Amino acid sequence: MQLDPKVRVIGVASGKGGVGKTTISVNLATALAKSGKTVMLLDGDLGLANAQLAFGCQVKYNFSHVLAGVKTLEEIIITTSSGVQLVPGASGLQELASLTSLQAGVMLQGYESLAADYDYLVIDIAAGISDSVVTFLQSCDYRFIICKDEPPSFADAYAMVKVLKKNAAGDNLYLLPNEVSDEAHAFRLHNSFNNVTNRFLDFSIGMIGHVVEDEAIPMAWKKAQPVVQLYPTSPAACNFRQLAKNVNALLKPKVNLTELT
Ligand SMILES: Nc1ncnc2c1ncn2[C@@H]1O[C@H](COP(=O)(O)OP(=O)(O)OP(=O)(O)O)[C@@H](O)[C@H]1O
Ligand SMILES: [Mg+2]
C-alpha cells in the first residue's frame, strides 16, 4: 500500500508577470523554514528562472541537465543559506519555457516524490496561463494568486482563477495582495476581487495574507538575499512571517499512517 505523502504543495501564481511571485515564493519558503518546517522550493518558471538570484546561489546544473540525462533530479537540488532546498530552473532556454503539460506533469511527479517527507513544496509558477502553468497548478494542494491593486494585475488574476475553475483546479484558491499600502488596503482589494468572482464565477475566494509595498524588497534583491533574512524587522518581513503563520495554521500536516502505529 502506498502511503499518502506528507508534503503540502503550494503553487504561487498570478497570471500577469512581474507582480511578485518569485519574491513571495522565496520569502514564504524562507519564513516557513525559519518556523521550523522543511521546505523545498521549485522554480517552476523554467525558461526565465530567477529564484536562485534571490537566494544568491551559484547554479551549475538545472532542469535542462535532467532532461538531457546528464544529472538526476536529486543532483540539481541546492541547499540555500536559509535552509530551503532549491530546485533551480534554467534561464534563456525556450524548450523549457514551453514544456508540454505531459512533461510538466512528469517533472512534478518526480519532485513530489523527492519532497514526500518535507512539510512543504512551494512552486514559483511562471506568468501566463499556458498548459504547463495549468498542469503545475492542477498538481498543487493550495494555490495562492498574487494580485496588485492595478487593473492589468486584477484582470489577469481573475482570468487565472477562471481558467483554474474550468480545469478542475479551483479548490483551495487564495488571493494574496502584494504591494498594498496596509492591511486595510489588502482587505479592500480582496473584497473587490471576491465580489467579481462571486458575481461571474459563483465562487468566493479567501485571502491568505498580504505584503505591503516596501523598499526593503528591491534592496534585498540587489543584495541577493531573502528580505526576511536580510531585513527581518522590515514591514515586508513581518508580513512574510505572518503569512507563514497563516499557512502553518491553514495547512495542517497530513496524518502519516506510519506515525499512528
Ligand atoms: N511588496 C513589494 N514591495 C516593493 N517591491 C516589490 C514588492 N514585491 C515585488 N517587488 C518588486 O517587483 C519586482 C518584480 O518582482 P518578482 O520578480 O518577484 O515578480 P514575478 O511575478 O516573479 O515576475 P515574473 O513574472 O517576471 O517572474 C521586483 O523588482 C521586486 O523587487
Ligand atoms: Mg518570477
Tab-separated table of C-alpha atoms and ligand atoms in Angstrom:
chain	number	residue	atom	x	y	z
A	1	MET	CA	0.000	0.000	0.000
A	2	GLN	CA	1.346	3.435	-0.913
A	3	LEU	CA	1.276	5.984	1.908
A	4	ASP	CA	-0.087	9.435	1.271
A	5	PRO	CA	2.937	11.788	1.104
A	6	LYS	CA	3.270	14.254	3.973
A	7	VAL	CA	4.228	17.191	1.756
A	8	ARG	CA	1.812	20.048	1.088
A	9	VAL	CA	2.257	21.530	-2.369
A	10	ILE	CA	1.687	25.289	-2.673
A	11	GLY	CA	1.612	26.990	-6.079
A	12	VAL	CA	2.317	30.725	-6.243
A	13	ALA	CA	0.808	32.183	-9.431
A	14	SER	CA	-0.566	35.449	-10.782
A	15	GLY	CA	-1.359	35.383	-14.476
A	16	LYS	CA	0.380	38.716	-15.056
A	17	GLY	CA	4.163	38.844	-14.907
A	18	GLY	CA	6.224	40.986	-12.577
A	19	VAL	CA	3.741	41.229	-9.712
A	20	GLY	CA	5.837	39.467	-7.050
A	21	LYS	CA	5.581	35.660	-7.488
A	22	THR	CA	9.285	34.977	-7.045
A	23	THR	CA	9.657	37.479	-4.193
A	24	ILE	CA	6.735	35.877	-2.375
A	25	SER	CA	7.739	32.248	-3.121
A	26	VAL	CA	11.307	32.807	-1.881
A	27	ASN	CA	10.315	34.710	1.255
A	28	LEU	CA	7.382	32.459	2.116
A	29	ALA	CA	9.667	29.415	1.764
A	30	THR	CA	12.309	31.111	3.951
A	31	ALA	CA	9.773	32.172	6.607
A	32	LEU	CA	8.345	28.632	6.695
A	33	ALA	CA	11.869	27.192	7.060
A	34	LYS	CA	12.562	29.659	9.886
A	35	SER	CA	9.360	28.481	11.601
A	36	GLY	CA	10.954	25.022	11.807
A	37	LYS	CA	9.428	23.413	8.708
A	38	THR	CA	11.248	21.520	5.986
A	39	VAL	CA	10.738	23.289	2.683
A	40	MET	CA	11.626	22.669	-0.946
A	41	LEU	CA	11.203	25.491	-3.455
A	42	LEU	CA	10.766	24.533	-7.086
A	43	ASP	CA	11.433	27.277	-9.620
A	44	GLY	CA	8.594	26.473	-11.996
A	45	ASP	CA	9.494	29.438	-14.173
A	46	LEU	CA	11.623	27.077	-16.193
A	47	GLY	CA	12.617	29.283	-19.108
A	48	LEU	CA	13.163	32.541	-17.195
A	49	ALA	CA	14.162	31.224	-13.792
A	50	ASN	CA	15.433	33.647	-11.187
A	51	ALA	CA	14.697	32.244	-7.722
A	52	GLN	CA	18.410	31.407	-7.417
A	53	LEU	CA	19.216	35.135	-7.763
A	54	ALA	CA	17.017	35.941	-4.778
A	55	PHE	CA	18.994	33.417	-2.695
A	56	GLY	CA	22.393	34.419	-4.077
A	57	CYS	CA	23.085	30.829	-5.176
A	58	GLN	CA	25.567	29.817	-7.837
A	59	VAL	CA	23.771	27.347	-10.049
A	60	LYS	CA	25.789	24.940	-12.139
A	61	TYR	CA	23.092	22.478	-13.127
A	62	ASN	CA	19.385	22.895	-13.690
A	63	PHE	CA	16.417	21.063	-15.078
A	64	SER	CA	17.792	21.208	-18.648
A	65	HIS	CA	20.599	18.869	-17.483
A	66	VAL	CA	17.977	16.462	-16.134
A	67	LEU	CA	16.148	16.488	-19.459
A	68	ALA	CA	19.480	15.890	-21.251
A	69	GLY	CA	20.145	12.883	-18.979
A	70	VAL	CA	23.349	14.428	-17.535
A	71	LYS	CA	22.031	14.804	-13.966
A	72	THR	CA	19.280	13.254	-11.856
A	73	LEU	CA	16.534	15.354	-10.282
A	74	GLU	CA	18.156	14.881	-6.893
A	75	GLU	CA	21.571	16.040	-8.113
A	76	ILE	CA	20.432	19.520	-9.140
A	77	ILE	CA	18.905	20.448	-5.750
A	78	ILE	CA	20.788	23.204	-3.871
A	79	THR	CA	20.716	23.907	-0.134
A	80	THR	CA	20.336	27.673	0.362
A	81	SER	CA	21.695	29.639	3.327
A	82	SER	CA	18.150	29.940	4.695
A	83	GLY	CA	17.785	26.154	4.816
A	84	VAL	CA	15.351	25.964	1.899
A	85	GLN	CA	16.169	23.278	-0.666
A	86	LEU	CA	16.037	24.963	-4.065
A	87	VAL	CA	15.321	23.242	-7.359
A	88	PRO	CA	16.646	25.755	-9.902
A	89	GLY	CA	15.063	26.390	-13.276
A	90	ALA	CA	17.013	27.471	-16.353
A	91	SER	CA	17.237	30.856	-17.983
A	92	GLY	CA	17.003	31.531	-21.696
A	93	LEU	CA	16.016	28.009	-22.736
A	94	GLN	CA	12.952	28.224	-24.915
A	95	GLU	CA	12.286	24.491	-24.916
A	96	LEU	CA	11.895	24.622	-21.131
A	97	ALA	CA	9.713	27.719	-21.231
A	98	SER	CA	7.299	25.834	-23.463
A	99	LEU	CA	7.232	22.482	-21.673
A	100	THR	CA	4.162	20.446	-22.618
A	101	SER	CA	1.676	19.658	-19.881
A	102	LEU	CA	2.799	15.997	-20.050
A	103	GLN	CA	6.477	16.934	-19.492
A	104	ALA	CA	5.492	19.344	-16.695
A	105	GLY	CA	3.425	16.595	-15.058
A	106	VAL	CA	6.279	14.065	-15.192
A	107	MET	CA	8.725	16.606	-13.760
A	108	LEU	CA	6.383	17.495	-10.925
A	109	GLN	CA	5.742	13.877	-10.016
A	110	GLY	CA	9.492	13.413	-9.688
A	111	TYR	CA	9.841	16.363	-7.321
A	112	GLU	CA	6.745	15.493	-5.336
A	113	SER	CA	8.210	12.083	-4.609
A	114	LEU	CA	11.606	13.599	-3.681
A	115	ALA	CA	9.819	16.067	-1.377
A	116	ALA	CA	7.380	13.472	0.022
A	117	ASP	CA	8.801	13.762	3.555
A	118	TYR	CA	9.115	17.552	3.518
A	119	ASP	CA	6.476	19.749	5.114
A	120	TYR	CA	6.097	21.997	2.073
A	121	LEU	CA	6.905	22.101	-1.626
A	122	VAL	CA	6.472	25.708	-2.801
A	123	ILE	CA	6.307	26.212	-6.576
A	124	ASP	CA	7.095	29.590	-8.143
A	125	ILE	CA	4.858	29.334	-11.207
A	126	ALA	CA	5.640	31.148	-14.480
A	127	ALA	CA	3.500	34.055	-15.660
A	128	GLY	CA	0.690	33.411	-18.139
A	129	ILE	CA	-1.878	30.642	-18.457
A	130	SER	CA	-0.011	28.138	-20.650
A	131	ASP	CA	-0.717	24.393	-20.478
A	132	SER	CA	2.308	23.767	-18.245
A	133	VAL	CA	1.206	26.542	-15.845
A	134	VAL	CA	-2.235	24.936	-15.560
A	135	THR	CA	-0.678	21.462	-15.112
A	136	PHE	CA	1.564	22.721	-12.305
A	137	LEU	CA	-1.404	24.346	-10.586
A	138	GLN	CA	-3.596	21.260	-11.018
A	139	SER	CA	-0.994	19.283	-9.072
A	140	CYS	CA	-0.917	21.726	-6.148
A	141	ASP	CA	-2.841	21.227	-2.918
A	142	TYR	CA	-3.104	25.021	-2.436
A	143	ARG	CA	-2.937	27.876	-4.928
A	144	PHE	CA	-2.019	31.419	-3.958
A	145	ILE	CA	-2.872	34.072	-6.549
A	146	ILE	CA	-0.745	37.197	-6.271
A	147	CYS	CA	-2.548	40.419	-7.173
A	148	LYS	CA	-1.570	44.082	-7.114
A	149	ASP	CA	-4.135	46.857	-6.965
A	150	GLU	CA	-3.749	47.698	-10.649
A	151	PRO	CA	-6.288	46.862	-13.397
A	152	PRO	CA	-3.985	44.601	-15.509
A	153	SER	CA	-2.963	42.573	-12.452
A	154	PHE	CA	-6.577	42.330	-11.238
A	155	ALA	CA	-7.808	41.274	-14.703
A	156	ASP	CA	-5.099	38.630	-15.153
A	157	ALA	CA	-5.584	37.236	-11.635
A	158	TYR	CA	-9.304	36.920	-12.417
A	159	ALA	CA	-8.513	35.232	-15.761
A	160	MET	CA	-6.230	32.797	-13.912
A	161	VAL	CA	-8.953	31.932	-11.379
A	162	LYS	CA	-11.443	31.421	-14.203
A	163	VAL	CA	-9.088	29.063	-16.058
A	164	LEU	CA	-8.358	27.113	-12.870
A	165	LYS	CA	-12.066	26.707	-12.080
A	166	LYS	CA	-12.597	25.424	-15.633
A	167	ASN	CA	-9.710	22.944	-15.311
A	168	ALA	CA	-10.681	21.299	-12.034
A	169	ALA	CA	-8.079	23.275	-10.082
A	170	GLY	CA	-10.416	25.690	-8.310
A	171	ASP	CA	-10.148	24.254	-4.788
A	172	ASN	CA	-8.017	25.819	-2.061
A	173	LEU	CA	-7.507	29.026	-4.014
A	174	TYR	CA	-6.477	32.113	-2.060
A	175	LEU	CA	-5.804	35.702	-3.027
A	176	LEU	CA	-2.535	37.243	-1.836
A	177	PRO	CA	-2.493	41.033	-2.347
A	178	ASN	CA	1.003	42.400	-2.934
A	179	GLU	CA	2.453	45.925	-2.859
A	180	VAL	CA	-0.532	47.261	-0.913
A	181	SER	CA	-0.211	50.229	1.461
A	182	ASP	CA	-1.516	48.396	4.542
A	183	GLU	CA	-3.808	45.588	5.713
A	184	ALA	CA	-6.975	47.680	5.168
A	185	HIS	CA	-5.912	48.192	1.537
A	186	ALA	CA	-5.398	44.409	1.169
A	187	PHE	CA	-8.903	43.770	2.558
A	188	ARG	CA	-10.406	46.290	0.130
A	189	LEU	CA	-8.626	44.657	-2.822
A	190	HIS	CA	-9.729	41.203	-1.676
A	191	ASN	CA	-13.296	42.438	-1.241
A	192	SER	CA	-13.439	43.840	-4.809
A	193	PHE	CA	-11.915	40.647	-6.217
A	194	ASN	CA	-14.277	38.443	-4.253
A	195	ASN	CA	-17.280	40.456	-5.476
A	196	VAL	CA	-16.223	39.765	-9.067
A	197	THR	CA	-15.611	36.024	-8.540
A	198	ASN	CA	-18.944	35.754	-6.709
A	199	ARG	CA	-20.797	37.578	-9.438
A	200	PHE	CA	-19.277	35.936	-12.503
A	201	LEU	CA	-17.964	32.588	-11.262
A	202	ASP	CA	-20.363	31.961	-8.367
A	203	PHE	CA	-17.363	31.400	-6.137
A	204	SER	CA	-15.894	33.009	-3.009
A	205	ILE	CA	-12.132	33.309	-2.698
A	206	GLY	CA	-10.321	33.639	0.645
A	207	MET	CA	-7.282	35.800	1.447
A	208	ILE	CA	-4.195	34.042	2.833
A	209	GLY	CA	-2.218	37.175	3.797
A	210	HIS	CA	-0.783	40.314	2.230
A	211	VAL	CA	2.531	42.059	1.582
A	212	VAL	CA	2.955	45.825	1.738
A	213	GLU	CA	4.970	47.850	-0.724
A	214	ASP	CA	8.375	48.046	0.918
A	215	GLU	CA	11.678	49.334	-0.461
A	216	ALA	CA	13.438	46.645	1.599
A	217	ILE	CA	12.288	44.133	-1.060
A	218	PRO	CA	14.206	45.583	-4.054
A	219	MET	CA	17.133	46.283	-1.711
A	220	ALA	CA	17.199	42.621	-0.647
A	221	TRP	CA	17.021	41.516	-4.311
A	222	LYS	CA	20.081	43.679	-5.042
A	223	LYS	CA	21.965	42.008	-2.197
A	224	ALA	CA	20.766	38.550	-3.321
A	225	GLN	CA	19.123	37.539	-0.064
A	226	PRO	CA	15.516	36.997	1.024
A	227	VAL	CA	14.160	40.104	2.775
A	228	VAL	CA	13.049	38.021	5.790
A	229	GLN	CA	16.684	37.090	6.293
A	230	LEU	CA	18.417	40.369	5.439
A	231	TYR	CA	15.935	42.878	6.876
A	232	PRO	CA	13.961	40.880	9.453
A	233	THR	CA	12.432	43.980	11.059
A	234	SER	CA	11.154	45.480	7.784
A	235	PRO	CA	7.363	45.719	7.293
A	236	ALA	CA	7.529	43.190	4.416
A	237	ALA	CA	9.454	40.678	6.569
A	238	CYS	CA	6.719	40.973	9.237
A	239	ASN	CA	4.118	40.259	6.537
A	240	PHE	CA	6.029	37.168	5.387
A	241	ARG	CA	6.271	35.809	8.934
A	242	GLN	CA	2.525	36.368	9.359
A	243	LEU	CA	1.919	34.674	6.001
A	244	ALA	CA	3.953	31.654	7.144
A	245	LYS	CA	1.888	31.543	10.366
A	246	ASN	CA	-1.344	31.650	8.363
A	247	VAL	CA	-0.058	28.868	6.097
A	248	ASN	CA	1.000	26.711	9.057
A	249	ALA	CA	-2.432	27.234	10.644
A	250	LEU	CA	-4.353	26.527	7.443
A	251	LEU	CA	-2.342	23.637	6.050
A	252	LYS	CA	-2.404	21.194	8.932
A	253	PRO	CA	0.065	18.370	8.196
A	254	LYS	CA	-1.446	15.307	6.617
A	255	VAL	CA	-1.698	12.412	9.049
A	256	ASN	CA	1.070	9.963	8.244
A	257	LEU	CA	-0.178	6.446	8.833
A	258	THR	CA	3.271	5.295	9.976
A	259	GLU	CA	3.195	7.856	12.813
A	260	LEU	CA	-0.024	6.326	14.162
A	261	THR	CA	1.353	2.809	14.555
B	1	LIG	N1	5.925	44.201	-1.881
B	1	LIG	C1	6.832	44.745	-2.704
B	1	LIG	N2	7.340	45.998	-2.451
B	1	LIG	C2	8.236	46.564	-3.292
B	1	LIG	N3	8.702	45.968	-4.410
B	1	LIG	C3	8.244	44.731	-4.705
B	1	LIG	C4	7.298	44.059	-3.867
B	1	LIG	N4	7.037	42.834	-4.419
B	1	LIG	C5	7.792	42.752	-5.530
B	1	LIG	N5	8.509	43.881	-5.713
B	1	LIG	C6	9.431	44.167	-6.830
B	1	LIG	O1	8.746	43.848	-8.034
B	1	LIG	C7	9.637	43.298	-8.992
B	1	LIG	C8	9.068	42.000	-9.555
B	1	LIG	O2	9.040	41.029	-8.525
B	1	LIG	P1	9.163	39.472	-8.837
B	1	LIG	O3	10.358	39.186	-9.658
B	1	LIG	O4	9.018	38.767	-7.550
B	1	LIG	O5	7.847	39.268	-9.727
B	1	LIG	P2	7.416	37.967	-10.555
B	1	LIG	O6	5.927	37.915	-10.516
B	1	LIG	O7	8.132	36.770	-10.057
B	1	LIG	O8	7.926	38.328	-12.013
B	1	LIG	P3	7.993	37.338	-13.298
B	1	LIG	O9	6.582	37.202	-13.806
B	1	LIG	O10	8.882	38.077	-14.242
B	1	LIG	O11	8.549	36.039	-12.832
B	1	LIG	C9	10.983	43.127	-8.280
B	1	LIG	O12	11.823	44.173	-8.706
B	1	LIG	C10	10.673	43.277	-6.808
B	1	LIG	O13	11.723	43.905	-6.117
B	2	MG	MG	9.359	35.389	-11.122
